[in-house]
PDB file of C-alpha atoms and ligand atoms in Angstrom:
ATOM      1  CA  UNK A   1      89.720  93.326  42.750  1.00 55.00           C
ATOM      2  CA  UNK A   2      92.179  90.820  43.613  1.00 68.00           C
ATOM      3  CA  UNK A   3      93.162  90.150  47.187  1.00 81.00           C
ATOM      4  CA  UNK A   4      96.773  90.867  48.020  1.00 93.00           C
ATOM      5  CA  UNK A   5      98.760  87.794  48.563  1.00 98.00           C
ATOM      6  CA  UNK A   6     101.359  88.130  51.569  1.00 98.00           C
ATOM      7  CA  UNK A   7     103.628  85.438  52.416  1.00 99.00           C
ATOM      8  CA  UNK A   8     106.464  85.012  54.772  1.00 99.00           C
ATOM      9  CA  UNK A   9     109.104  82.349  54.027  1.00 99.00           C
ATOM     10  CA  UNK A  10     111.253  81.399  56.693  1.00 99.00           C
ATOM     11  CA  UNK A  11     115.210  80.822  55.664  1.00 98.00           C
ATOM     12  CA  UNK A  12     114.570  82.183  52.602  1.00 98.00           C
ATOM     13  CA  UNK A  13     118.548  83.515  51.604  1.00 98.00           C
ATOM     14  CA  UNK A  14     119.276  80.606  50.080  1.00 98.00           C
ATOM     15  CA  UNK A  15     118.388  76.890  49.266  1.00 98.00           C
ATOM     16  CA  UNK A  16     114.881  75.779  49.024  1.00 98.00           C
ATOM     17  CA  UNK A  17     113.733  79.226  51.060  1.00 98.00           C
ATOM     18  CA  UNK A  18     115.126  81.472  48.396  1.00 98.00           C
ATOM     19  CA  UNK A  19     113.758  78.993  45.876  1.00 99.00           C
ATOM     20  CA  UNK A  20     110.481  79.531  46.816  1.00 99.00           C
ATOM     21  CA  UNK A  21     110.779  82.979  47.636  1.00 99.00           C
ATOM     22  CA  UNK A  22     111.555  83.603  44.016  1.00 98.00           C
ATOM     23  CA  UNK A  23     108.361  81.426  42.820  1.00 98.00           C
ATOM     24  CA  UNK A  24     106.118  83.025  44.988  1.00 98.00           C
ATOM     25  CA  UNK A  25     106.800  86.507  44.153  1.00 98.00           C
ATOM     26  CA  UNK A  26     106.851  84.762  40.342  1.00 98.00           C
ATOM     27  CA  UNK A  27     103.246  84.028  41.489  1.00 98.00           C
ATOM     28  CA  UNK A  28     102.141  87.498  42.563  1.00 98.00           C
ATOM     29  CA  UNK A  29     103.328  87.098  46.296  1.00 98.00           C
ATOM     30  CA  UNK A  30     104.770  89.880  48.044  1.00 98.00           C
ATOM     31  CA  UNK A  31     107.291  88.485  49.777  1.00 98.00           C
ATOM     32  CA  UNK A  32     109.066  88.528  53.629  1.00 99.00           C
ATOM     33  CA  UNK A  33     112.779  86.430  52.801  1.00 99.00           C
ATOM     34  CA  UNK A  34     113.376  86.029  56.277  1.00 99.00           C
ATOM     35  CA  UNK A  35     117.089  85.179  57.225  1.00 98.00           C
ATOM     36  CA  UNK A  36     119.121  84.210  60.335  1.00 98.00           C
ATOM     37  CA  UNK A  37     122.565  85.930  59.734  1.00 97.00           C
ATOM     38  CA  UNK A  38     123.348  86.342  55.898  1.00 97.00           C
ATOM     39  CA  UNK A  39     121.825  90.324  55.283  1.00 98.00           C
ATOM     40  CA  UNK A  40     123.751  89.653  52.076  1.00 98.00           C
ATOM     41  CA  UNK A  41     122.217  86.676  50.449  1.00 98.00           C
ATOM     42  CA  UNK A  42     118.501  87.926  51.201  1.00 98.00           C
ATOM     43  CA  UNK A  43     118.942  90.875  50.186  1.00 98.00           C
ATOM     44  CA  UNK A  44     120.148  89.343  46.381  1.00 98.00           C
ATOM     45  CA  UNK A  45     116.428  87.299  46.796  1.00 98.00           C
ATOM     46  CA  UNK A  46     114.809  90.496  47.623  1.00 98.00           C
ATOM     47  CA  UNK A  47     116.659  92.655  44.598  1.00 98.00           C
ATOM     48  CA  UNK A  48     115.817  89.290  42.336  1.00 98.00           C
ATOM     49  CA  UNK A  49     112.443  89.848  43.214  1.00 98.00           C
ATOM     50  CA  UNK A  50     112.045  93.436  42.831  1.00 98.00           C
ATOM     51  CA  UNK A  51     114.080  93.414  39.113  1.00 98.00           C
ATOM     52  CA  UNK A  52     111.274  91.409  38.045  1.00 98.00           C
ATOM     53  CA  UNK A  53     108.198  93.974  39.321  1.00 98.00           C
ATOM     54  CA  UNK A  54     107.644  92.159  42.381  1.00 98.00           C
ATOM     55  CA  UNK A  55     107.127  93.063  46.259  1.00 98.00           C
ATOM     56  CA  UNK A  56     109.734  91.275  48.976  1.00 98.00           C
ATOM     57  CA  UNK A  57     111.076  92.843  51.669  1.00 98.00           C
ATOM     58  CA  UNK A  58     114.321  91.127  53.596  1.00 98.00           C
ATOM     59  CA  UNK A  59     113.941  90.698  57.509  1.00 99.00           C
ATOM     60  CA  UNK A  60     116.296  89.228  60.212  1.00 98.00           C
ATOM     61  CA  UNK A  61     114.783  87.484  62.644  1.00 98.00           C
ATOM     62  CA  UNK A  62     115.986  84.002  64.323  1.00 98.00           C
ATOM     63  CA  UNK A  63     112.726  81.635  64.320  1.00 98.00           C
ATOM     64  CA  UNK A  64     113.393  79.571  67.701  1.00 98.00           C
ATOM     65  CA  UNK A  65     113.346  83.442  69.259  1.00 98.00           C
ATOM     66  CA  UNK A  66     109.789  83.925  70.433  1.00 98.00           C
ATOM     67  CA  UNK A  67     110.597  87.513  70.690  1.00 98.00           C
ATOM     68  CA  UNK A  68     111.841  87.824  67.240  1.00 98.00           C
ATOM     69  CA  UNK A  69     109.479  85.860  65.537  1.00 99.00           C
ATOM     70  CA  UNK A  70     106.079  88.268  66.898  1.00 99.00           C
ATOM     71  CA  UNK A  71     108.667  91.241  65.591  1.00 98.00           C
ATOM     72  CA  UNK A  72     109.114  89.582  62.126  1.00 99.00           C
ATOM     73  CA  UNK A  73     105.298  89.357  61.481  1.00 99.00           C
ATOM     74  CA  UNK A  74     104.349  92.716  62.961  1.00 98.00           C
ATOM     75  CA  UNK A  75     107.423  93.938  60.241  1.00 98.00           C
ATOM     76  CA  UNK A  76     105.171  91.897  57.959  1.00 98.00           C
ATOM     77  CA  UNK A  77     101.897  93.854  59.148  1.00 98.00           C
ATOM     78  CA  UNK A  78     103.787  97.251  58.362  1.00 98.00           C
ATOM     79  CA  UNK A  79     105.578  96.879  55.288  1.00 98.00           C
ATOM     80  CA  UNK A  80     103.383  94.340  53.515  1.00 98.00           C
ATOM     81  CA  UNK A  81     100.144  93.869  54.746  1.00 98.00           C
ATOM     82  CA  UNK A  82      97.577  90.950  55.352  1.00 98.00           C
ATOM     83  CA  UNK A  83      99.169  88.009  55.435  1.00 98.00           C
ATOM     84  CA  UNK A  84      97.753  85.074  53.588  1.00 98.00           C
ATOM     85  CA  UNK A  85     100.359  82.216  53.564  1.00 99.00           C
ATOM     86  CA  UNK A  86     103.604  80.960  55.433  1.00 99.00           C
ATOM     87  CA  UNK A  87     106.221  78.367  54.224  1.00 99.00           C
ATOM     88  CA  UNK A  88     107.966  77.317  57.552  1.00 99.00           C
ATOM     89  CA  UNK A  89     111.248  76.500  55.947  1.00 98.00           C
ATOM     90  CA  UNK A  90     113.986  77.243  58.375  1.00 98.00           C
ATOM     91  CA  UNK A  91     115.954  74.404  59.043  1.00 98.00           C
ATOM     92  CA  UNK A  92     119.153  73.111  60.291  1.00 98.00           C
ATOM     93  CA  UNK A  93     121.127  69.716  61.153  1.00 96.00           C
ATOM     94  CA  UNK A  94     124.066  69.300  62.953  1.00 97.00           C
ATOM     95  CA  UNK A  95     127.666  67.374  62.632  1.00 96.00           C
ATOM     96  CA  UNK A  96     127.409  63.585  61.774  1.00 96.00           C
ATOM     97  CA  UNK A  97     127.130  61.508  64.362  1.00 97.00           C
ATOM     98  CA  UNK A  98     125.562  58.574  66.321  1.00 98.00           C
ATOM     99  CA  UNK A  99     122.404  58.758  69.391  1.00 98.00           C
ATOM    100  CA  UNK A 100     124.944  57.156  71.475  1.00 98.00           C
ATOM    101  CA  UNK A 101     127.462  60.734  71.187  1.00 98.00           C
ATOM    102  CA  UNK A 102     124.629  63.115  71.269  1.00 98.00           C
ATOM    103  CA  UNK A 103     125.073  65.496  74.149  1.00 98.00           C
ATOM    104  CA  UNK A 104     121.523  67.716  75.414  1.00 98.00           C
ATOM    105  CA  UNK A 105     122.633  71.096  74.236  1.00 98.00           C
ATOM    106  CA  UNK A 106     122.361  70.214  70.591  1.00 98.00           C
ATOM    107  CA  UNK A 107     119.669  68.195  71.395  1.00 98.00           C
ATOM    108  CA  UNK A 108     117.918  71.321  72.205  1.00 98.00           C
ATOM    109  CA  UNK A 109     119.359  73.603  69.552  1.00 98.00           C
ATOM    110  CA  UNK A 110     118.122  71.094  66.743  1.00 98.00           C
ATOM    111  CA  UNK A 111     114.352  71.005  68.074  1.00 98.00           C
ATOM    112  CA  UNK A 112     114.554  74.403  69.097  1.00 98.00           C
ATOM    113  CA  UNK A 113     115.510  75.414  65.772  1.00 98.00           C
ATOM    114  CA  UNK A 114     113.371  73.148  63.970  1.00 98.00           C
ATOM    115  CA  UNK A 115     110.157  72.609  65.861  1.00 98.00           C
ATOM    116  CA  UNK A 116     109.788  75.504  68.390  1.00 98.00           C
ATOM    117  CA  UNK A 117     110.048  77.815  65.189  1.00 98.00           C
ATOM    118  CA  UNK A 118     107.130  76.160  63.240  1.00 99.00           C
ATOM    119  CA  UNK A 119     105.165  76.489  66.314  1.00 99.00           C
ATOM    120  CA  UNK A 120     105.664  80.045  66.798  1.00 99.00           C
ATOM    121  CA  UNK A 121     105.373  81.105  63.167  1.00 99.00           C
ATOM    122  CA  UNK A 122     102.288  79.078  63.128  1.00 99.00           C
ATOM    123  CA  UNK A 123     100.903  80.414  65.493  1.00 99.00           C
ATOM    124  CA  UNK A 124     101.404  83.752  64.440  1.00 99.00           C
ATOM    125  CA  UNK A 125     100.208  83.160  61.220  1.00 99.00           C
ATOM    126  CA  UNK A 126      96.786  81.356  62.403  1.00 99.00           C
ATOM    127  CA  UNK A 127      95.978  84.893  64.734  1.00 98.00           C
ATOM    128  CA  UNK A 128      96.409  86.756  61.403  1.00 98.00           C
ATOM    129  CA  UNK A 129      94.610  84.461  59.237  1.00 98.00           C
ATOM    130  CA  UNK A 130      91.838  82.010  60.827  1.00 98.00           C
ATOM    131  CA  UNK A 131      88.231  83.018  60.679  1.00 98.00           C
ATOM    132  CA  UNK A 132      87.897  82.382  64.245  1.00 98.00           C
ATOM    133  CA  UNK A 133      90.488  85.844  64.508  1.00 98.00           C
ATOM    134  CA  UNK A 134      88.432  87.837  62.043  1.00 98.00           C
ATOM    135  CA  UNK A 135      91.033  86.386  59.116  1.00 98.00           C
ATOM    136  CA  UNK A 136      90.516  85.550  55.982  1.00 97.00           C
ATOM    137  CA  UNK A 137      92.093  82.444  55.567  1.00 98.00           C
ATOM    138  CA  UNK A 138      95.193  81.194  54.380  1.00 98.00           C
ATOM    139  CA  UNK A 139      97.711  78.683  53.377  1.00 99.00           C
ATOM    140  CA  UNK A 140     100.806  76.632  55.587  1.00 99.00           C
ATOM    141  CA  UNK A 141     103.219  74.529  54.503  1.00 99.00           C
ATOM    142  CA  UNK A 142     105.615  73.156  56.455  1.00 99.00           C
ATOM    143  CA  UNK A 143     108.898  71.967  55.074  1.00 99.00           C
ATOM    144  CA  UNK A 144     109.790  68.600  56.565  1.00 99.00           C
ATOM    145  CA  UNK A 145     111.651  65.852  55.514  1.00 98.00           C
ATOM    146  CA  UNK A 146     112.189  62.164  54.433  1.00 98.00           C
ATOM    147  CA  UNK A 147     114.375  61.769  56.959  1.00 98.00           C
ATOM    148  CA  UNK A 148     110.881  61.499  59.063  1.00 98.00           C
ATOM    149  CA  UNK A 149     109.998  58.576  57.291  1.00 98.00           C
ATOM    150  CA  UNK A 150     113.566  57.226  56.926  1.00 98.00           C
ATOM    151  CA  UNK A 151     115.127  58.144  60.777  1.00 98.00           C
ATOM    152  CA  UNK A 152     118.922  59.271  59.669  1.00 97.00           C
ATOM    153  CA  UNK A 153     120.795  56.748  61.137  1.00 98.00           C
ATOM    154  CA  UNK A 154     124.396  57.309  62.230  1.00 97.00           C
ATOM    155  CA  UNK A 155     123.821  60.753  60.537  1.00 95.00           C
ATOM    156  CA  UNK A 156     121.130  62.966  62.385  1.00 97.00           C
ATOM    157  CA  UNK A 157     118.323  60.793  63.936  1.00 98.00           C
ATOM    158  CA  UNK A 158     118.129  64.355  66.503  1.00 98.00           C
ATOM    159  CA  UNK A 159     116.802  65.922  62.902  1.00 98.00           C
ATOM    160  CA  UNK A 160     115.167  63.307  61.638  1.00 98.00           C
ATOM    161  CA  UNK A 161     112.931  63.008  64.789  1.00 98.00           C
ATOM    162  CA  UNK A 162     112.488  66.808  64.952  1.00 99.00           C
ATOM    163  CA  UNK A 163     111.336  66.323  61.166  1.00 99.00           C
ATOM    164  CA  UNK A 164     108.602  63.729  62.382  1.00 99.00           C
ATOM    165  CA  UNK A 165     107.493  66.894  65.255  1.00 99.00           C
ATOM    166  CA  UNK A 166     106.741  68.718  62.169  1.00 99.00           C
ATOM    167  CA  UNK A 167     104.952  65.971  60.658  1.00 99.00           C
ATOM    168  CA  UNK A 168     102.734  65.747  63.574  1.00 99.00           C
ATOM    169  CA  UNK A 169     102.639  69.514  63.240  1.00 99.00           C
ATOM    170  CA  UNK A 170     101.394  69.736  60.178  1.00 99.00           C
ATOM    171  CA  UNK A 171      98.356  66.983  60.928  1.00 99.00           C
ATOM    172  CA  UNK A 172      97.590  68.628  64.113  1.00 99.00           C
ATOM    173  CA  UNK A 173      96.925  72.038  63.100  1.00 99.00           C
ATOM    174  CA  UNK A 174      95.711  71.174  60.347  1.00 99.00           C
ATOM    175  CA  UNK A 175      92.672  69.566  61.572  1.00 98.00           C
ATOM    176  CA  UNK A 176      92.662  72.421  64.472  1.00 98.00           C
ATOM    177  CA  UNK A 177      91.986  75.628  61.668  1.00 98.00           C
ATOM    178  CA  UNK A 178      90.217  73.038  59.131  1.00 98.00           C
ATOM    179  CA  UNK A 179      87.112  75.435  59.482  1.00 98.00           C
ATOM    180  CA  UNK A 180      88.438  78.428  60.098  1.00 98.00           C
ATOM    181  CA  UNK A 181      89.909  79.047  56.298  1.00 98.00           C
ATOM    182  CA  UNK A 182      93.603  77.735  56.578  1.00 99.00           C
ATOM    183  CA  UNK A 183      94.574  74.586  55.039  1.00 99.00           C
ATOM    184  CA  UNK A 184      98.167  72.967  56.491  1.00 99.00           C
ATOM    185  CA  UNK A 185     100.274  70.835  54.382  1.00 99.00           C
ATOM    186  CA  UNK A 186     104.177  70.299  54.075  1.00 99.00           C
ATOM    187  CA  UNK A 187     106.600  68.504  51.852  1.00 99.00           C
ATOM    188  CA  UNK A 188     109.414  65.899  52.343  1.00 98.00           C
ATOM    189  CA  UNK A 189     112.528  66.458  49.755  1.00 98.00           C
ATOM    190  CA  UNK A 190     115.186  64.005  49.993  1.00 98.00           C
ATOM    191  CA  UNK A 191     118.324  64.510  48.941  1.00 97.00           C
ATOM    192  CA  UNK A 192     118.435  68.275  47.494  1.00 98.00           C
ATOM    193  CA  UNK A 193     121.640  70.590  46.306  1.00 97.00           C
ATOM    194  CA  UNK A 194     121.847  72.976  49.077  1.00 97.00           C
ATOM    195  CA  UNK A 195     124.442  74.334  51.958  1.00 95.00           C
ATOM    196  CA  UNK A 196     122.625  72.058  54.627  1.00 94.00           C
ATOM    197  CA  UNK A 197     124.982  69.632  54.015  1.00 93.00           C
ATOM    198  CA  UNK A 198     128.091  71.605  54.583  1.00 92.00           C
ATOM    199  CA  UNK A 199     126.678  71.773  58.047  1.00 87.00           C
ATOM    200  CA  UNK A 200     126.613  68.272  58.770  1.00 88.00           C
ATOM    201  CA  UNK A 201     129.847  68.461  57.712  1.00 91.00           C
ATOM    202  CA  UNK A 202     129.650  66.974  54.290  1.00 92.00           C
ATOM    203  CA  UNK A 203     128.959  69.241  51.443  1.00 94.00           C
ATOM    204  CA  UNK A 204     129.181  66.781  48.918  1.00 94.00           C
ATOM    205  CA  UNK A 205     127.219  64.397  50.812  1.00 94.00           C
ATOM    206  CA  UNK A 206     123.982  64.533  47.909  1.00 96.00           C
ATOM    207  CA  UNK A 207     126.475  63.147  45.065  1.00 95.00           C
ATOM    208  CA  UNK A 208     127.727  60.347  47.697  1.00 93.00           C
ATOM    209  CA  UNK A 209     124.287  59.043  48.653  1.00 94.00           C
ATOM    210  CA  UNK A 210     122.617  59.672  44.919  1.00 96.00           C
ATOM    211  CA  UNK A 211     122.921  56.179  43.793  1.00 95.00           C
ATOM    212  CA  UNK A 212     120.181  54.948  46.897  1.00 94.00           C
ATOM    213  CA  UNK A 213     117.480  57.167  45.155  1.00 97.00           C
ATOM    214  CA  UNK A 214     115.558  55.471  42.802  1.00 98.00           C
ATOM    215  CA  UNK A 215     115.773  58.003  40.012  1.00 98.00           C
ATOM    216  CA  UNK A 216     119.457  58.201  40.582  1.00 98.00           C
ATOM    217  CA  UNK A 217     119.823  61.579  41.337  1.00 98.00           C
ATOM    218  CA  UNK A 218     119.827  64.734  43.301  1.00 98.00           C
ATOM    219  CA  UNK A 219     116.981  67.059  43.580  1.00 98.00           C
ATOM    220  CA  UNK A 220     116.588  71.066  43.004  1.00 98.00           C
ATOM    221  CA  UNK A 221     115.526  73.480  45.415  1.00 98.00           C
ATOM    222  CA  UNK A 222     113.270  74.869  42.723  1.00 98.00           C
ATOM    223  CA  UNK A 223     111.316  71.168  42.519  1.00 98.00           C
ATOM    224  CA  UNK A 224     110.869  71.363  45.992  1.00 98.00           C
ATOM    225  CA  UNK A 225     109.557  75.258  45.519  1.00 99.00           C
ATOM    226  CA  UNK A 226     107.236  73.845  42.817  1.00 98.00           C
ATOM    227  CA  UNK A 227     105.367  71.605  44.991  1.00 99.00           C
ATOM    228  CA  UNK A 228     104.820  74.282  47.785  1.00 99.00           C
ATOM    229  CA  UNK A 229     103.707  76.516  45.763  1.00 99.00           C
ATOM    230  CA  UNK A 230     101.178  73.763  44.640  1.00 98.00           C
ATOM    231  CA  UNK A 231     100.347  73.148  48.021  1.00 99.00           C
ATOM    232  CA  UNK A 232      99.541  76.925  48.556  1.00 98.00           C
ATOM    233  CA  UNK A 233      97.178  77.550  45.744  1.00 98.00           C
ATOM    234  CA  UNK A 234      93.786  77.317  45.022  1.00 98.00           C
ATOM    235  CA  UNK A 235      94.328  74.227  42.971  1.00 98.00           C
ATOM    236  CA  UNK A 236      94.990  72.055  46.323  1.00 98.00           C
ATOM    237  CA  UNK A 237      92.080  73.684  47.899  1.00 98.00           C
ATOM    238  CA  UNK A 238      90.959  70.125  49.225  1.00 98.00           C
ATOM    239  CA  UNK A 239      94.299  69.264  50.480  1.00 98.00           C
ATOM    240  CA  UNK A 240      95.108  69.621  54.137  1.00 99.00           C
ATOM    241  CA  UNK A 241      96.757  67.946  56.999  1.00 98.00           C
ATOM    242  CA  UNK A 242      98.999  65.826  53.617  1.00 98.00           C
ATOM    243  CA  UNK A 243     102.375  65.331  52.700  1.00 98.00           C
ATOM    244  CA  UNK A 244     103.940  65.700  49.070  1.00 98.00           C
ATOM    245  CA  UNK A 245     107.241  63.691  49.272  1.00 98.00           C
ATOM    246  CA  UNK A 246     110.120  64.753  47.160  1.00 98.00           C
ATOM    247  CA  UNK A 247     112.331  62.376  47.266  1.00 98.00           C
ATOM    248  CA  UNK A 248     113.021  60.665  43.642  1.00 98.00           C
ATOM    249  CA  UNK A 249     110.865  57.765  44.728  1.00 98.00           C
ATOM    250  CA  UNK A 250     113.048  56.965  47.757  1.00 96.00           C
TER     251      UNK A 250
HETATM  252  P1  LIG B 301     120.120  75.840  53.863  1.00 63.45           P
HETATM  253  O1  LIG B 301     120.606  75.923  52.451  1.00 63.45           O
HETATM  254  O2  LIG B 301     121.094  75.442  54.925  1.00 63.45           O
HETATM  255  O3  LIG B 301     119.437  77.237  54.248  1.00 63.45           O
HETATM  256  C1  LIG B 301     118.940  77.402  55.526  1.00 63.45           C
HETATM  257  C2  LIG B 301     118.185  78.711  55.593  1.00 63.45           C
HETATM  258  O4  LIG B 301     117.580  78.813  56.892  1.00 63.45           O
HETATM  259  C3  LIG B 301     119.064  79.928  55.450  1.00 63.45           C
HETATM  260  O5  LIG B 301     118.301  80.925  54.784  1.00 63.45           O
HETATM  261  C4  LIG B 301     119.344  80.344  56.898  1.00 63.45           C
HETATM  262  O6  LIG B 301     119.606  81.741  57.041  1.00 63.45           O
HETATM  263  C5  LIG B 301     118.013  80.005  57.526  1.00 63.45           C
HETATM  264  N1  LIG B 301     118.001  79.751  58.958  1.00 63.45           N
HETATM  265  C6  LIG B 301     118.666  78.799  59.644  1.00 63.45           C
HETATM  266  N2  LIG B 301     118.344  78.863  60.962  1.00 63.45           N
HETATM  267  C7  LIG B 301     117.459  79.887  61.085  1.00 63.45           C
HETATM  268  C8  LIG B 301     116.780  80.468  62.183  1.00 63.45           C
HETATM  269  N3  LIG B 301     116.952  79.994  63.435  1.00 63.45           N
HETATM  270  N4  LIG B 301     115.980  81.510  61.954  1.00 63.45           N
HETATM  271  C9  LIG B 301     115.793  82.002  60.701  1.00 63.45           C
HETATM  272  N5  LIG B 301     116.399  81.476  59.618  1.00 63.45           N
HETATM  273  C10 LIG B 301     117.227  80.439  59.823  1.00 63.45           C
HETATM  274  O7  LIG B 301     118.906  74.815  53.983  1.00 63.45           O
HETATM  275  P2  LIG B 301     118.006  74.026  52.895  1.00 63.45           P
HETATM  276  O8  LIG B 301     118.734  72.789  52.518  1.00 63.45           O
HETATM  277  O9  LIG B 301     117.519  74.948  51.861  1.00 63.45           O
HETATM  278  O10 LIG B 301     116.820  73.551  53.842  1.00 63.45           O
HETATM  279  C11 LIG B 301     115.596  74.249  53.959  1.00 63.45           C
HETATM  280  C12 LIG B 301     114.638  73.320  54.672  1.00 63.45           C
HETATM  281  O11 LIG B 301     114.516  72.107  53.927  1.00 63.45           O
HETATM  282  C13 LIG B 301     115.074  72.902  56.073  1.00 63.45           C
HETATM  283  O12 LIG B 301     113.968  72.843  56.935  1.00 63.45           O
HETATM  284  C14 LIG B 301     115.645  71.516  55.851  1.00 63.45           C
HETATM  285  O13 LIG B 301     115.569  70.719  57.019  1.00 63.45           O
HETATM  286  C15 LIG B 301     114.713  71.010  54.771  1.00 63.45           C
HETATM  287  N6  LIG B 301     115.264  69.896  53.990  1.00 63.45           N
HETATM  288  C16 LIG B 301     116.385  70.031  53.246  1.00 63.45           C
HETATM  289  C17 LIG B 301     116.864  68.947  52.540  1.00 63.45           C
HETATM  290  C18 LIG B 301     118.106  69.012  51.703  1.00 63.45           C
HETATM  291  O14 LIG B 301     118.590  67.968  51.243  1.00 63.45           O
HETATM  292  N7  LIG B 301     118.666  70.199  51.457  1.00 63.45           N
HETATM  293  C19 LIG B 301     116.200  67.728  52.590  1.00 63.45           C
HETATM  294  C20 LIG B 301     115.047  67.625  53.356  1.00 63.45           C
HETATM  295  C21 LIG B 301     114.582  68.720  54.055  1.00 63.45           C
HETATM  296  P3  LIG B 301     121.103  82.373  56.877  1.00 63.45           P
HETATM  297  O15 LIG B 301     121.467  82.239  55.418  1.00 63.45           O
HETATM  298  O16 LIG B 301     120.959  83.779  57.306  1.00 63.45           O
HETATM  299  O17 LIG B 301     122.008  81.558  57.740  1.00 63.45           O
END
């Protein structure tokens, strides 16, 4: 008999989280579409899921909460089972701006939100699934970005550095849990057609800076999905602790 396949994705209403969401359960996933505040959105992800004969269940929980994020997997526990994978996704950027205007309190919400998160759903997800627990293995990706590579300037160099945290991350615990089951990879999109940008204050921002990507375009939530779900599966099971960029060669 086939083993159950439980994953959590984190920020999974909409954008890349809902993306992959939808090819996970597509995949034989049941799925947790966690969500901050938009009940709404995850729970069209979760009926999406359902109308095609899969599992998902929709659960608030803010990822930079410590509190929240233990109640989020023990919901996972309950309602779905063994977990076996976990797409850190959650993500957010703030307003345009330069280093030099920065102030500490959004400083601290960015990495908070960000990097704390990954930790703690990490974390969680290692206790369920590493050998060393009594697990039986699993699968992490982390979704970072190329703004890790690239640093943001005069945009968000506050999210590109927390994106290089979760770089680091991903290397780290990856060779921590190497032999205890779990592999640990993430992926870097670029420039990708999603709400993020609205809250940098520029929701058109992917069609302005299209023409620096190579392939002179935008990318698609579902190719970022594509790749995770790649990273997840058996077929990268000598992958760990490595980065798939998505960026259209930039
Ligand atoms: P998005 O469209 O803005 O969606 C963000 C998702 O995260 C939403 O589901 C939101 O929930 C949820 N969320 C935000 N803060 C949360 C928190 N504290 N706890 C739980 N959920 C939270 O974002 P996206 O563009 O798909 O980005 C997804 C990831 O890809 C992020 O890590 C982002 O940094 C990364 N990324 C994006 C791009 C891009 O161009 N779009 C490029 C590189 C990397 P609600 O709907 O409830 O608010």
């Amino acid at each position: 008999m086939d083993i159950k396949k439980v994953i959590v994705v984190t920020g999974a209403s909409r954008g890349i989280g809902a993306a992959t969401a939808l090819l996970a359960a597509a995949r034989g996933y049941a799925v947790c579409v966690n969500y901050l505040k938009n009940r709404a959105a995850a729970d069209v992800v979760v009926a999406e899921i359902e109308a095609k004969g899969g599992q998902a269940i929709a659960v608030a929980a803010d990822v930079s909460s410590e509190h929240e994020v233990v109640s989020l997997f023990e919901a996972v526990d309950r309602q779905l089972g063994t977990l076996t994978a976990l797409v850190n996704n959650a993500g957010v950027l703030e307003t345009q701006m330069r280093v030099d205007q920065m102030d500490a309190a959004r400083l601290n919400r960015v990495l908070t939100a960000n990097v704390t998160s990954c930790f703690l759903c990490a974390r969680e997800a290692v206790r369920r699934m590493s050998s060393k627990f009594g697990g039986s293995g699993g699968a992490i990706v982390n979704v970072s970005s190329a703004a890790s590579r690239l640093g943001s300037a005069g945009e968000y160099v506050d999210y590109a550095a927390s994106k290089g945290a979760v770089d680091t991350l991903t290397i780290g615990l990856a060779r921590e849990v190497a032999t205890e089951g779990i592999r640990v990879n993430a992926v870097r999109p670029g420039f990708i057609y999603t709400d993020i940008h609205a809250s940098g204050g520029e929701p058109g921002r992917v069609d302005r800076v299209k023409e620096f990507v190579p392939m002179k375009r935008g990318g698609r939530p579902e190719e970022v999905a594509a790749a995770i779900l790649w990273l997840l599966s058996d077929e990268a099971s000598y992958a760990t602790g490595t980065f798939i960029d998505l960026a259209g060669g930039r």
